[in-house]
Short mmCIF file of C-alpha atoms and ligand atoms in Angstrom, two decimals:
data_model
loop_
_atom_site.label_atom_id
_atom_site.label_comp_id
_atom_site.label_asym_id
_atom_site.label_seq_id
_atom_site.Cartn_x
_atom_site.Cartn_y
_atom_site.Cartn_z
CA UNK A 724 177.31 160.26 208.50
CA UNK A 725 179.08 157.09 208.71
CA UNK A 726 179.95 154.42 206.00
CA UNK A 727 179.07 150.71 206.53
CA UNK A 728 181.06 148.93 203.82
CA UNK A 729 180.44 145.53 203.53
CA UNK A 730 183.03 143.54 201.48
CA UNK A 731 181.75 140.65 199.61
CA UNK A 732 178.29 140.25 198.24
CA UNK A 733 177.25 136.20 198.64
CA UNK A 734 174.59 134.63 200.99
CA UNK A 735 175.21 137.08 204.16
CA UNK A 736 176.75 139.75 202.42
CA UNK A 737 174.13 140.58 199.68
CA UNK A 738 170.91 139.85 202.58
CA UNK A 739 173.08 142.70 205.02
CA UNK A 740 173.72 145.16 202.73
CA UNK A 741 169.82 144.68 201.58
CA UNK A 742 168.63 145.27 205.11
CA UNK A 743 171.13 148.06 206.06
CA UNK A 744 170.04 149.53 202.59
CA UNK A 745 166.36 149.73 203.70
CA UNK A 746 166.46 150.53 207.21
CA UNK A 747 169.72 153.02 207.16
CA UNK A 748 170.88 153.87 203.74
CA UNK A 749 167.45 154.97 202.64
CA UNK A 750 166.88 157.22 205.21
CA UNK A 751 170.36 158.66 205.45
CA UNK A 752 171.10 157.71 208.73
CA UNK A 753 174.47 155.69 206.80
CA UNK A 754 176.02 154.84 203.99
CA UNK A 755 175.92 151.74 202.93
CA UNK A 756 178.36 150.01 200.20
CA UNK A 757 178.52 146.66 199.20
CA UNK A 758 181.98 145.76 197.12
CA UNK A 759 182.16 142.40 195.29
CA UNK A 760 184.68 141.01 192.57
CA UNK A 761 181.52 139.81 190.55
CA UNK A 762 178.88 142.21 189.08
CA UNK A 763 176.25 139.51 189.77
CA UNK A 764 175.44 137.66 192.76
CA UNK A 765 174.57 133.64 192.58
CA UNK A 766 173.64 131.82 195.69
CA UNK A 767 176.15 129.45 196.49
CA UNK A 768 174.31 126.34 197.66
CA UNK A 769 172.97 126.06 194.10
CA UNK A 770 176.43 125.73 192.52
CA UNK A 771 176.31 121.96 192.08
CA UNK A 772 173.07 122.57 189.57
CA UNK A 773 175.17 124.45 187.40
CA UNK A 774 177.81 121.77 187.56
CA UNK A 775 175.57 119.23 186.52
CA UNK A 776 174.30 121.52 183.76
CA UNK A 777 170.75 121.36 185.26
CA UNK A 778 170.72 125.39 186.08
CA UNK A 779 171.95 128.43 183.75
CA UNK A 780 173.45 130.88 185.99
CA UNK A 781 172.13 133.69 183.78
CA UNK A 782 168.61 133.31 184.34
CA UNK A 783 169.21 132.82 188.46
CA UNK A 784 172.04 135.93 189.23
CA UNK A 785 171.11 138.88 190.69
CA UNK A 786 172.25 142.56 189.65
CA UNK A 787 174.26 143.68 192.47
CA UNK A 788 173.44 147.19 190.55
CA UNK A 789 169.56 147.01 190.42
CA UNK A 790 169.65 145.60 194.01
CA UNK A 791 171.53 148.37 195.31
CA UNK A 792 169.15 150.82 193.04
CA UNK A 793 166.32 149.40 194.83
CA UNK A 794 167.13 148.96 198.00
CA UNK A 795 169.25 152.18 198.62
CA UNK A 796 172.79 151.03 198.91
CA UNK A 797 175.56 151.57 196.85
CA UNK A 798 177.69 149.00 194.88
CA UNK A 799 180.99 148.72 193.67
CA UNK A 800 182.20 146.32 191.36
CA UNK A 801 185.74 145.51 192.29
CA UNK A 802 188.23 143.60 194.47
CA UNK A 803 189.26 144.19 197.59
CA UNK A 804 192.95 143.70 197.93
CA UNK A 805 194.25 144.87 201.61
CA UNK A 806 192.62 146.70 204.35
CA UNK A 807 194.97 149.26 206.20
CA UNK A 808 192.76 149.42 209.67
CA UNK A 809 194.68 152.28 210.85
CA UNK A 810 193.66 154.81 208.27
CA UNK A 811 190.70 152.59 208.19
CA UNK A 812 190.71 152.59 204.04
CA UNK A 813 190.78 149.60 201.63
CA UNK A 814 192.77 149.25 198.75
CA UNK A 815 190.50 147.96 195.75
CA UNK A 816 191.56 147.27 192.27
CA UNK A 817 188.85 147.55 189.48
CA UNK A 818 187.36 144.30 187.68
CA UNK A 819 187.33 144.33 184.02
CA UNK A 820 183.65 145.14 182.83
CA UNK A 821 182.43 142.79 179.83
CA UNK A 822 182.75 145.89 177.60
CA UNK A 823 186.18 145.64 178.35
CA UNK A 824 186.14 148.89 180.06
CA UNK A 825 188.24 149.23 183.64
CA UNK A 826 187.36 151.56 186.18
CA UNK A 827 190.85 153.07 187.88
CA UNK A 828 191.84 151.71 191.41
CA UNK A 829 190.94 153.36 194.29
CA UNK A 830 190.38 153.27 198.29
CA UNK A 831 187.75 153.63 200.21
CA UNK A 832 187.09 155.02 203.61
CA UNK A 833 184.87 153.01 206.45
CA UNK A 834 183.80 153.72 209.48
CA UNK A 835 182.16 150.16 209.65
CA UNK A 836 183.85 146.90 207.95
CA UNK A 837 182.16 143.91 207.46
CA UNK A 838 183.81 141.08 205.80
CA UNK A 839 181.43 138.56 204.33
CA UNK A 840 184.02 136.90 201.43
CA UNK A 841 182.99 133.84 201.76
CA UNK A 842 185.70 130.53 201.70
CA UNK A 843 187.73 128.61 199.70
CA UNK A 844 188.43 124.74 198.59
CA UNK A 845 191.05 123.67 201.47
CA UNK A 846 193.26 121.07 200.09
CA UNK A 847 194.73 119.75 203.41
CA UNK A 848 198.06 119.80 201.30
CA UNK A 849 197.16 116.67 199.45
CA UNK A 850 199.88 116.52 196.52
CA UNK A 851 198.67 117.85 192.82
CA UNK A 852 195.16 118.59 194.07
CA UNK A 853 195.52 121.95 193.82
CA UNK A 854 196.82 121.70 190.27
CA UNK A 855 194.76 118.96 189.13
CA UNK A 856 191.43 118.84 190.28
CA UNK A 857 188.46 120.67 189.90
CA UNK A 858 186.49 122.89 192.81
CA UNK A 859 183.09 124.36 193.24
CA UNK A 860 184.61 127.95 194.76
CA UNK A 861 182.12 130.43 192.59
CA UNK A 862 180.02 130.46 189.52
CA UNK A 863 183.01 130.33 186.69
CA UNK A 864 184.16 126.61 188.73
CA UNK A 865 181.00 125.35 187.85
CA UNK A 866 180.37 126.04 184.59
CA UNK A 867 183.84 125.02 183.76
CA UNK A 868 183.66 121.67 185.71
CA UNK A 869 180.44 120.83 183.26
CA UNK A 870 182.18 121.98 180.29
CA UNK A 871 184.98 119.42 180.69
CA UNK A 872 182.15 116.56 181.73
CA UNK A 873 179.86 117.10 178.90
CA UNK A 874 183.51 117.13 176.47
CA UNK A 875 184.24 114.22 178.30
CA UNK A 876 181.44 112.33 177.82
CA UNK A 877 181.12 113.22 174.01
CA UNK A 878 185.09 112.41 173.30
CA UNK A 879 184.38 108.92 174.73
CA UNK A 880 181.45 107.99 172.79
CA UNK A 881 183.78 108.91 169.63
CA UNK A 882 186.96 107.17 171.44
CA UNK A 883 185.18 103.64 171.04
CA UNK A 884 185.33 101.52 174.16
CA UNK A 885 186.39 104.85 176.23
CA UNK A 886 184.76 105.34 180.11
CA UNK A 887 184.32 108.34 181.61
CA UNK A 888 185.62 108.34 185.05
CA UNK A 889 183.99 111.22 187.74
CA UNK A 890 185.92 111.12 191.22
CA UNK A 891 184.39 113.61 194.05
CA UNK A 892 186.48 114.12 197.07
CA UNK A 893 184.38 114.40 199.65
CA UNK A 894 181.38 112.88 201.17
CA UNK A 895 179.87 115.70 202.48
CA UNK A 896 176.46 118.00 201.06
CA UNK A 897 178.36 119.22 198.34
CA UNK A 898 179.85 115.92 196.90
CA UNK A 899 176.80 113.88 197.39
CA UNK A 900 174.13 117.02 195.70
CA UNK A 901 176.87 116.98 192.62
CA UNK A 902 176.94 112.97 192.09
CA UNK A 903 173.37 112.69 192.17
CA UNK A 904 172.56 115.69 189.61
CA UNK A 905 175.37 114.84 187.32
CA UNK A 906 173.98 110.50 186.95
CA UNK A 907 170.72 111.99 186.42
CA UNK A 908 172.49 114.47 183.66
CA UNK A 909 174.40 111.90 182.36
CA UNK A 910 171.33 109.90 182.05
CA UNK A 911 169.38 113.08 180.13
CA UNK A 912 172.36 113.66 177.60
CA UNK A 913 172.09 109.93 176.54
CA UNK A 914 168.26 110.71 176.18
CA UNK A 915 168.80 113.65 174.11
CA UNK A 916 171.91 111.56 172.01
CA UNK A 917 174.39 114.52 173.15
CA UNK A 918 176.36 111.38 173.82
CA UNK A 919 175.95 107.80 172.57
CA UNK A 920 177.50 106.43 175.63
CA UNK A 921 175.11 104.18 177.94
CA UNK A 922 175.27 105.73 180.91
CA UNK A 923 174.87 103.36 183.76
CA UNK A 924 177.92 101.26 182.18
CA UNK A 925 180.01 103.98 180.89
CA UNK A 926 179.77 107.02 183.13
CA UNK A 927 181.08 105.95 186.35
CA UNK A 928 180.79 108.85 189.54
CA UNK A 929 182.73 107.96 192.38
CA UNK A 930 182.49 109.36 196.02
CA UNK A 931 185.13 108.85 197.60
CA UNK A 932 185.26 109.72 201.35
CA UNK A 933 187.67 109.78 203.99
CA UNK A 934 185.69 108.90 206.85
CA UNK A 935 183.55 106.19 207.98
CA UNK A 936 180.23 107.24 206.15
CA UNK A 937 178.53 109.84 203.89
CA UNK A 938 177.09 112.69 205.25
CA UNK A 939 178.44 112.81 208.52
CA UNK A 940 176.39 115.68 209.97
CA UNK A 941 173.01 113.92 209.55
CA UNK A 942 172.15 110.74 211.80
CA UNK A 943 173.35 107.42 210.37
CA UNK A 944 170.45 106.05 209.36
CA UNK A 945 170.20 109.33 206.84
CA UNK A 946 173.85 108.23 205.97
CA UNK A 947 172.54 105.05 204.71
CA UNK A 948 169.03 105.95 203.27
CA UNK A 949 171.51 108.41 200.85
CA UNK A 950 173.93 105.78 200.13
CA UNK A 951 171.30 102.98 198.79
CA UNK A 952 169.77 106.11 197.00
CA UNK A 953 173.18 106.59 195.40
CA UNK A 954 173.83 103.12 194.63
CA UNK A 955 170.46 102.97 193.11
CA UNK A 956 171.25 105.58 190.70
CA UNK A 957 174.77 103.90 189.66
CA UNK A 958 177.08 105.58 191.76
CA UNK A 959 179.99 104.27 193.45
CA UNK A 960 179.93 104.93 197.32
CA UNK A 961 183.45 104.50 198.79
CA UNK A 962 184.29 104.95 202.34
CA UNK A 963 187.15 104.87 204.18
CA UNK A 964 188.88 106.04 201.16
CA UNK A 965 192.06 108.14 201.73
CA UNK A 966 193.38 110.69 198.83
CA UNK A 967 196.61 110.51 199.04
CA UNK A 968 197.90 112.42 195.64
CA UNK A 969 195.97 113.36 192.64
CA UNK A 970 197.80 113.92 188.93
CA UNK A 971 195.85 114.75 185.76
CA UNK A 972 193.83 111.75 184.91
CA UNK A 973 194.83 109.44 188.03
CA UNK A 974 193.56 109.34 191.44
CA UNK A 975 195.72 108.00 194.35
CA UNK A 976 193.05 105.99 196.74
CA UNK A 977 195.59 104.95 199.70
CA UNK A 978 198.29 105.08 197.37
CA UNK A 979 196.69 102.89 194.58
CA UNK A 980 196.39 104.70 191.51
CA UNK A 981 192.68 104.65 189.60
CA UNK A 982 191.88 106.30 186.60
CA UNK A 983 190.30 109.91 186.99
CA UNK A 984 188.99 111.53 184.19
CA UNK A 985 187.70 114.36 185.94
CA UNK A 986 188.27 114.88 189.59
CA UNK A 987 186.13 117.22 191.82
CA UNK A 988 187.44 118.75 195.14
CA UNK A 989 184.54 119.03 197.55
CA UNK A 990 186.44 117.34 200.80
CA UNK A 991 186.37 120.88 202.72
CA UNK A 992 186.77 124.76 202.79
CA UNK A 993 189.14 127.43 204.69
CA UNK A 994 188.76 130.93 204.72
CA UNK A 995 190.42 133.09 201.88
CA UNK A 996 194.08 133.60 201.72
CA UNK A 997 194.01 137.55 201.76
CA UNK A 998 192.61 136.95 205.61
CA UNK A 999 196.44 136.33 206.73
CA UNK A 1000 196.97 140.22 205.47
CA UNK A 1001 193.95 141.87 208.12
CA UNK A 1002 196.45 141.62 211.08
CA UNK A 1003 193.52 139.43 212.87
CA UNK A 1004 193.67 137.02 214.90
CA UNK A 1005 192.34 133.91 212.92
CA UNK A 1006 190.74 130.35 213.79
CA UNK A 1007 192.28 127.04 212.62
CA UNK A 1008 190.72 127.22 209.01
CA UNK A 1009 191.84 130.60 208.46
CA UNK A 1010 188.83 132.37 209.44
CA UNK A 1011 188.61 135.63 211.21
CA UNK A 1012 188.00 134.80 215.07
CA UNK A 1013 184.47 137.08 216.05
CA UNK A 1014 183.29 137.93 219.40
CA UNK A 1015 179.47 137.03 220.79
CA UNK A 1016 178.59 140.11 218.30
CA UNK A 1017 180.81 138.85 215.41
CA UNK A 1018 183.32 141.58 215.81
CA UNK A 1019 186.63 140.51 215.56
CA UNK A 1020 188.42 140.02 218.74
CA UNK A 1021 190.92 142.71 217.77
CA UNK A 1022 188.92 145.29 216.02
CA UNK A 1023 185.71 146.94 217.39
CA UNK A 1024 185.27 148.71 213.87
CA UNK A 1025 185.36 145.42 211.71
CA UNK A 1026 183.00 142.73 212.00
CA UNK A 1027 182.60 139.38 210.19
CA UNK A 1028 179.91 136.65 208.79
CA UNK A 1029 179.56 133.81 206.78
CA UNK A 1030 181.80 131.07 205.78
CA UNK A 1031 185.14 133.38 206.47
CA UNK A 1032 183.77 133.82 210.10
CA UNK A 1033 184.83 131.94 213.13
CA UNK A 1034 181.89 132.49 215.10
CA UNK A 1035 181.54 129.70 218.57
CA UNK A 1036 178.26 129.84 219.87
CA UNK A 1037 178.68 128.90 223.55
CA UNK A 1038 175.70 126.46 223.42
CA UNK A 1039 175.94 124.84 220.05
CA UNK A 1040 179.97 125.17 219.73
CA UNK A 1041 181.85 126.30 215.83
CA UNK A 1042 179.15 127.34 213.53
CA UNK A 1043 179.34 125.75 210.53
CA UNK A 1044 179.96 127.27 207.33
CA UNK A 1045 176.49 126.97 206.05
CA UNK A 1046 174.35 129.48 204.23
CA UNK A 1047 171.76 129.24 207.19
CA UNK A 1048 174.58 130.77 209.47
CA UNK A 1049 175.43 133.55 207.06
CA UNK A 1050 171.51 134.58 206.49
CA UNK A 1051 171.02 134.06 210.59
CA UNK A 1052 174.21 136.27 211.24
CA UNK A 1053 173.08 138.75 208.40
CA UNK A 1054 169.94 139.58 210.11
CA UNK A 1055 171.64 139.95 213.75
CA UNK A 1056 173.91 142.63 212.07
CA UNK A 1057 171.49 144.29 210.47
CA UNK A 1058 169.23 145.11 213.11
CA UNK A 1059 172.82 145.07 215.68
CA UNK A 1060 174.63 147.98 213.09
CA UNK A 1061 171.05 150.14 212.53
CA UNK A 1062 170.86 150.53 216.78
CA UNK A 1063 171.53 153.74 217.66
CA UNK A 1064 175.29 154.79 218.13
CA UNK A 1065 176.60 154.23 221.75
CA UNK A 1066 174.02 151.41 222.75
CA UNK A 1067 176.11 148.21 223.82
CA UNK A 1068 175.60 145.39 220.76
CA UNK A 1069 173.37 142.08 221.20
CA UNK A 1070 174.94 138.65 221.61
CA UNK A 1071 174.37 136.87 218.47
CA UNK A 1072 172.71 133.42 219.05
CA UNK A 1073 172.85 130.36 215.97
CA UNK A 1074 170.14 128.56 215.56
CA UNK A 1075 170.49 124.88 214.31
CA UNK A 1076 167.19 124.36 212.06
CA UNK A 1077 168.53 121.05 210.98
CA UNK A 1078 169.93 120.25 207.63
CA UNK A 1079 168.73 118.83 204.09
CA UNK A 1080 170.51 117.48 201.30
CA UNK A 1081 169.29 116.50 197.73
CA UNK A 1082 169.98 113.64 196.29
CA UNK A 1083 168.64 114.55 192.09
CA UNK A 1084 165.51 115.97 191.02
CA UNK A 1085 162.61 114.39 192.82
CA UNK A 1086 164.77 113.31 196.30
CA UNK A 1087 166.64 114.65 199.50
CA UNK A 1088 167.52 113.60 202.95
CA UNK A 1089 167.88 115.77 206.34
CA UNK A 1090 166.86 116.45 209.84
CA UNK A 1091 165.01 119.00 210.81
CA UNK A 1092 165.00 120.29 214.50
CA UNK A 1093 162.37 121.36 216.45
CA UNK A 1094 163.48 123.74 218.87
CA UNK A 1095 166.24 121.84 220.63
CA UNK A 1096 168.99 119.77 218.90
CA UNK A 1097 167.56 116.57 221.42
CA UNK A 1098 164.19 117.08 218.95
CA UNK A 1099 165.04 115.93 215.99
CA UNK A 1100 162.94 115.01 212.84
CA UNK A 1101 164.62 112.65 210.20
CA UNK A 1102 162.75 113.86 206.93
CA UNK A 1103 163.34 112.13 203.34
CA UNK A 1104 162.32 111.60 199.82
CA UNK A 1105 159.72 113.87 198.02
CA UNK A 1106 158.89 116.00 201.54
CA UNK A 1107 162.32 116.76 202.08
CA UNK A 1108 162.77 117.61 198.62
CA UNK A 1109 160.30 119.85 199.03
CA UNK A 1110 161.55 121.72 202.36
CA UNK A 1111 165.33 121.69 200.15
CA UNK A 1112 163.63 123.88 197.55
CA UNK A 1113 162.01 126.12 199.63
CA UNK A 1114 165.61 127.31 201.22
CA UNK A 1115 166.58 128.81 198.09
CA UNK A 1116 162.76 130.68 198.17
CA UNK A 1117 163.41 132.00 201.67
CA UNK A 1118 166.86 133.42 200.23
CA UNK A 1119 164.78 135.18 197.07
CA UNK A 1120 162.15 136.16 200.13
CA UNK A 1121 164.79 138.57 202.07
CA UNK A 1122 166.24 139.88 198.64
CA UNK A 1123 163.08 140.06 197.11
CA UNK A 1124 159.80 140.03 199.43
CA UNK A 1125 157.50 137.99 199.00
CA UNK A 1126 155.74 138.76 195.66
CA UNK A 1127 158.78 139.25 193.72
CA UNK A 1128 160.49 135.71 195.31
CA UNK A 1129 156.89 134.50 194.01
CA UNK A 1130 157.08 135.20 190.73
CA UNK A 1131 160.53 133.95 189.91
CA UNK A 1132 159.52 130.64 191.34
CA UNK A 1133 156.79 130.87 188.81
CA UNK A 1134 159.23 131.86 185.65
CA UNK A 1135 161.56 129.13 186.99
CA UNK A 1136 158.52 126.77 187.15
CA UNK A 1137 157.42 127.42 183.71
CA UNK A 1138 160.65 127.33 182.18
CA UNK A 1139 161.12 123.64 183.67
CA UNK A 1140 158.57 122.57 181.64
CA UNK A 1141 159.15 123.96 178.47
CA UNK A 1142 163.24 124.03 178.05
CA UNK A 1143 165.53 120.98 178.43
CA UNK A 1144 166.19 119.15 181.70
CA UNK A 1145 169.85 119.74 181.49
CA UNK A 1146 172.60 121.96 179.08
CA UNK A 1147 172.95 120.22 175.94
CA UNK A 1148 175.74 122.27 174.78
C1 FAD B 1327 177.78 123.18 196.01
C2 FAD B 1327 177.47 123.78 197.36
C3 FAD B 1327 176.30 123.41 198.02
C4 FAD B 1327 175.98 123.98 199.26
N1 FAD B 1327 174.82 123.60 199.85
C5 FAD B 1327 174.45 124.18 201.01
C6 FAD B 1327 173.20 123.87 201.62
O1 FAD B 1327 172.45 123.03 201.11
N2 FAD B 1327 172.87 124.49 202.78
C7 FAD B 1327 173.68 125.42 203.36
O2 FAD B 1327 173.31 125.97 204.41
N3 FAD B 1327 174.88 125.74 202.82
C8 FAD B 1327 175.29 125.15 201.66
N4 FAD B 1327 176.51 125.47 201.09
C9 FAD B 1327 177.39 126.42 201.80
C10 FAD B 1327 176.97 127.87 201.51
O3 FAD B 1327 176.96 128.08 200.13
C11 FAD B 1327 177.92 128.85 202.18
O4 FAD B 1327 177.99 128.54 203.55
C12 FAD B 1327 177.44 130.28 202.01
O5 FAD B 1327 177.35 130.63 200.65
C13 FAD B 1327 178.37 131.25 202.73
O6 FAD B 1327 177.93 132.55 202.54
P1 FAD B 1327 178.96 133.76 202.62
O7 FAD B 1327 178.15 135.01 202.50
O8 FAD B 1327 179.83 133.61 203.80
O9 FAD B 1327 179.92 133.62 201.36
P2 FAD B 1327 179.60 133.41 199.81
O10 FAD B 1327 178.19 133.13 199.58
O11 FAD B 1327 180.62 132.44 199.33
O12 FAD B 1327 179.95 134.86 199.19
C14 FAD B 1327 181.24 135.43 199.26
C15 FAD B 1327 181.27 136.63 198.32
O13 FAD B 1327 182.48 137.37 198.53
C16 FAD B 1327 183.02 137.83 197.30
N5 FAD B 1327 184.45 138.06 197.53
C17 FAD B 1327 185.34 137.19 198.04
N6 FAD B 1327 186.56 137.77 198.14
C18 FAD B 1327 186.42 139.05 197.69
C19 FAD B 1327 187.33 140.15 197.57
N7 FAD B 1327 188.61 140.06 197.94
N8 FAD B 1327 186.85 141.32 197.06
C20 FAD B 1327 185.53 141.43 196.69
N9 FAD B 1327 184.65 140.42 196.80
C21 FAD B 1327 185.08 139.23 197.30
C22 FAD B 1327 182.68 136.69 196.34
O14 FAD B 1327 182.66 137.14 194.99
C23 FAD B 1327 181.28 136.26 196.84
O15 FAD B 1327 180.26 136.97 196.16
C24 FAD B 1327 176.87 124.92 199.86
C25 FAD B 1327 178.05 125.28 199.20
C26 FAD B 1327 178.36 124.72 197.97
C27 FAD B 1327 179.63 125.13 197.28
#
């Protein structure tokens, strides 16, 4: 019987291994294990709620264990740390367990590798970001980057006269979601007197963006609906902005220094560093380079999705690295890997549904298109926050079905109403 392991458990990883589980692992026609550094799996797009201290990653992660339980794959909680494709074995070294209890390295056999780890903050070899700034790479980031806000924000209102200074690198999905969540958290911990600081005069979020505007993948009058939203809301919009070094509480904007209390990375990503060790050939961000069935262009035996993926559809060009690629390329695979051995593999097509981007609570901003990029929709405020929520509900659909992915929309529902709007400690 053969062995599909699937190496990293995020967005495409954990929907794959799901699907393989239930067509192929539970009928014994494979194996199927998934192998992830975390025991619990956290959908990525969400990481700027935890950030903002709006979400508790407890109550939203996933078991790897009970998933695989369910859904008849295996999982192993550990990291991979080299692949030898000759003897076609990883190396993985165990992950300490909260009880403090190690399991012993090991390897692992595959007929079938799919790598599905995800990416990493790129840094475009700015000097001292990498030592001094802050990124949004996995769950820990997060809750670590609202940690040092909410200390922030209550060491100033005991400094006397202190500001607290937010800079986010980047203009992109990422940098404008965190901004918008973290002035309407900086707003709610003034309501709740976690801080005494007024918020609008003393919490100052910068964006500060390289290019010409915000959100450069949506249409420029999106651009500009989100940057009035932002300004609206108190926060500093500033384009044409160049990092050109970063220490530990200054920012260099074109070479003039401005005071950083906290500084937030979110100005691109590149696939992991361990890819330089597969012996594949890899794209310009470090990603593995696929083929039309996202097998790598050296190895017929290991395939790759997601963000560490360098996938060129030869209509739409690069796919980005967007969870909508890694769920569209974790369905191909799973109905591609459960075909019968010896049948030639599909061609794996992307499909751009458009994009969406929230700006807080009750707002977002997108296009959505209909069939053909020339279609196009512009959608904002309460409609496309709406259609941003219900990405996360498709996600919980394909782990889940629907019923399940219903009711934890209902506990998450509920528990909005009756527990703070945001972290207080
Ligand atoms: C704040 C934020 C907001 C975003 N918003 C959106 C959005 O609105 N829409 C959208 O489409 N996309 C969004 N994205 C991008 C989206 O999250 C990614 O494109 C998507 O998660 C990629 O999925 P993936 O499966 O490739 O990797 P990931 O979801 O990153 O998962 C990678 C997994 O691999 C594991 N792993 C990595 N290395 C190893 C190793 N050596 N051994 C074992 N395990 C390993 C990790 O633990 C992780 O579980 C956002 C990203 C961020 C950070």
């Amino acid at each position: 019987m053969q062995t599909i392991v699937i190496v990293g458990g995020g967005a495409g990883g954990l929907e794959l291994a799901t699907r393989l589980g239930d067509t192929m692992g539970r009928k014994g026609r494979a194996k199927i294990i998934l192998v992830d550094r975390s025991p619990t799996h956290f959908w990525k797009p969400l990481l700027h709620t935890v950030a903002s201290g709006k979400r508790d990653p407890q109550v939203f992660q996933i078991e790897y264990s009970a998933q695989a339980a369910e859904h008849g794959f295996q999982f192993i909680h550990a990291e991979m740390r080299s692949v030898d494709r000759a003897s076609r074995t990883l190396e993985l070294a165990p992950c300490m367990r909260d009880d403090g209890i190690a399991p012993p390295a090991r390897t692992l056999e595959y007929s079938t590798l799919v790598l599905a780890l995800g990416a990493v903050t790129n840094f475009y070899g700015v000097p001292g970001a990498a030592g001094h700034v802050c990124t949004l790479d996995h769950v820990g980031d997060a809750k670590g980057f609202y940690r040092r806000f909410l200390g922030a924000c209550v060491r100033a209102s005991q400094g006397g006269g202190e500001k607290v200074n937010v800079m986010i690198v980047g203009g992109g999905a990422t940098g404008v979601e965190l901004a918008a969540e973290l002035a309407h958290s900086a707003r709610a911990l003034a309501r709740y007197k976690v801080h005494t600081l007024d918020p609008a005069r003393d919490v100052r979020i910068s964006i500060l963006e390289r290019g010409s505007r915000i959100l450069p993948h949506l249409p420029p009058e999106m651009s500009a609906r989100a940057e009035k939203y932002l300004a609206s809301r108190g926060i500093e919009v500033c384009t044409g902005a160049a990092v050109t070094s970063v220490e530990a509480d200054t920012i260099h904007v074109d070479g003039v220094p401005r005071p950083a209390t906290m500084t937030l990375w979110a100005a691109g990503v590149e696939g992991p560093a361990i890819s330089k060790t597969f012996g594949l050939s890899l794209g310009r961000m470090r990603q593995i380079m696929v083929n039309a069935s996202l097998q790598s262009v050296d190895d017929p035996n290991v395939f790759a999705i997601g963000d560490c993926a360098s996938f060129v559809c030869p209509v739409k060009g690069a796919a980005p690295p967007r969870a909508q690629v890694a769920h569209q390329q974790a369905v191909f695979l799973a109905g591609a890997l459960a075909r019968r051995e010896g049948a030639p593999l599909p061609e794996f097509r992307y499909r751009d549904y458009g994009s969406l981007v929230s700006l807080g609570p009750v707002a977002a901003v997108g296009v959505l298109f209909g069939g053909s990029v020339a279609r196009q929709l512009p959608v904002s405020g309460a409609t496309a926050n709406l259609l941003y929520g219900m990405m996360y509900q498709k996600h919980l659909m394909a782990l889940h079905g629907v019923v399940r992915a219903a009711a934890v929309m209902l506990v998450d529902w509920l528990r909005k109403r009756i527990t703070p709007s945001v972290k207080l400690h």
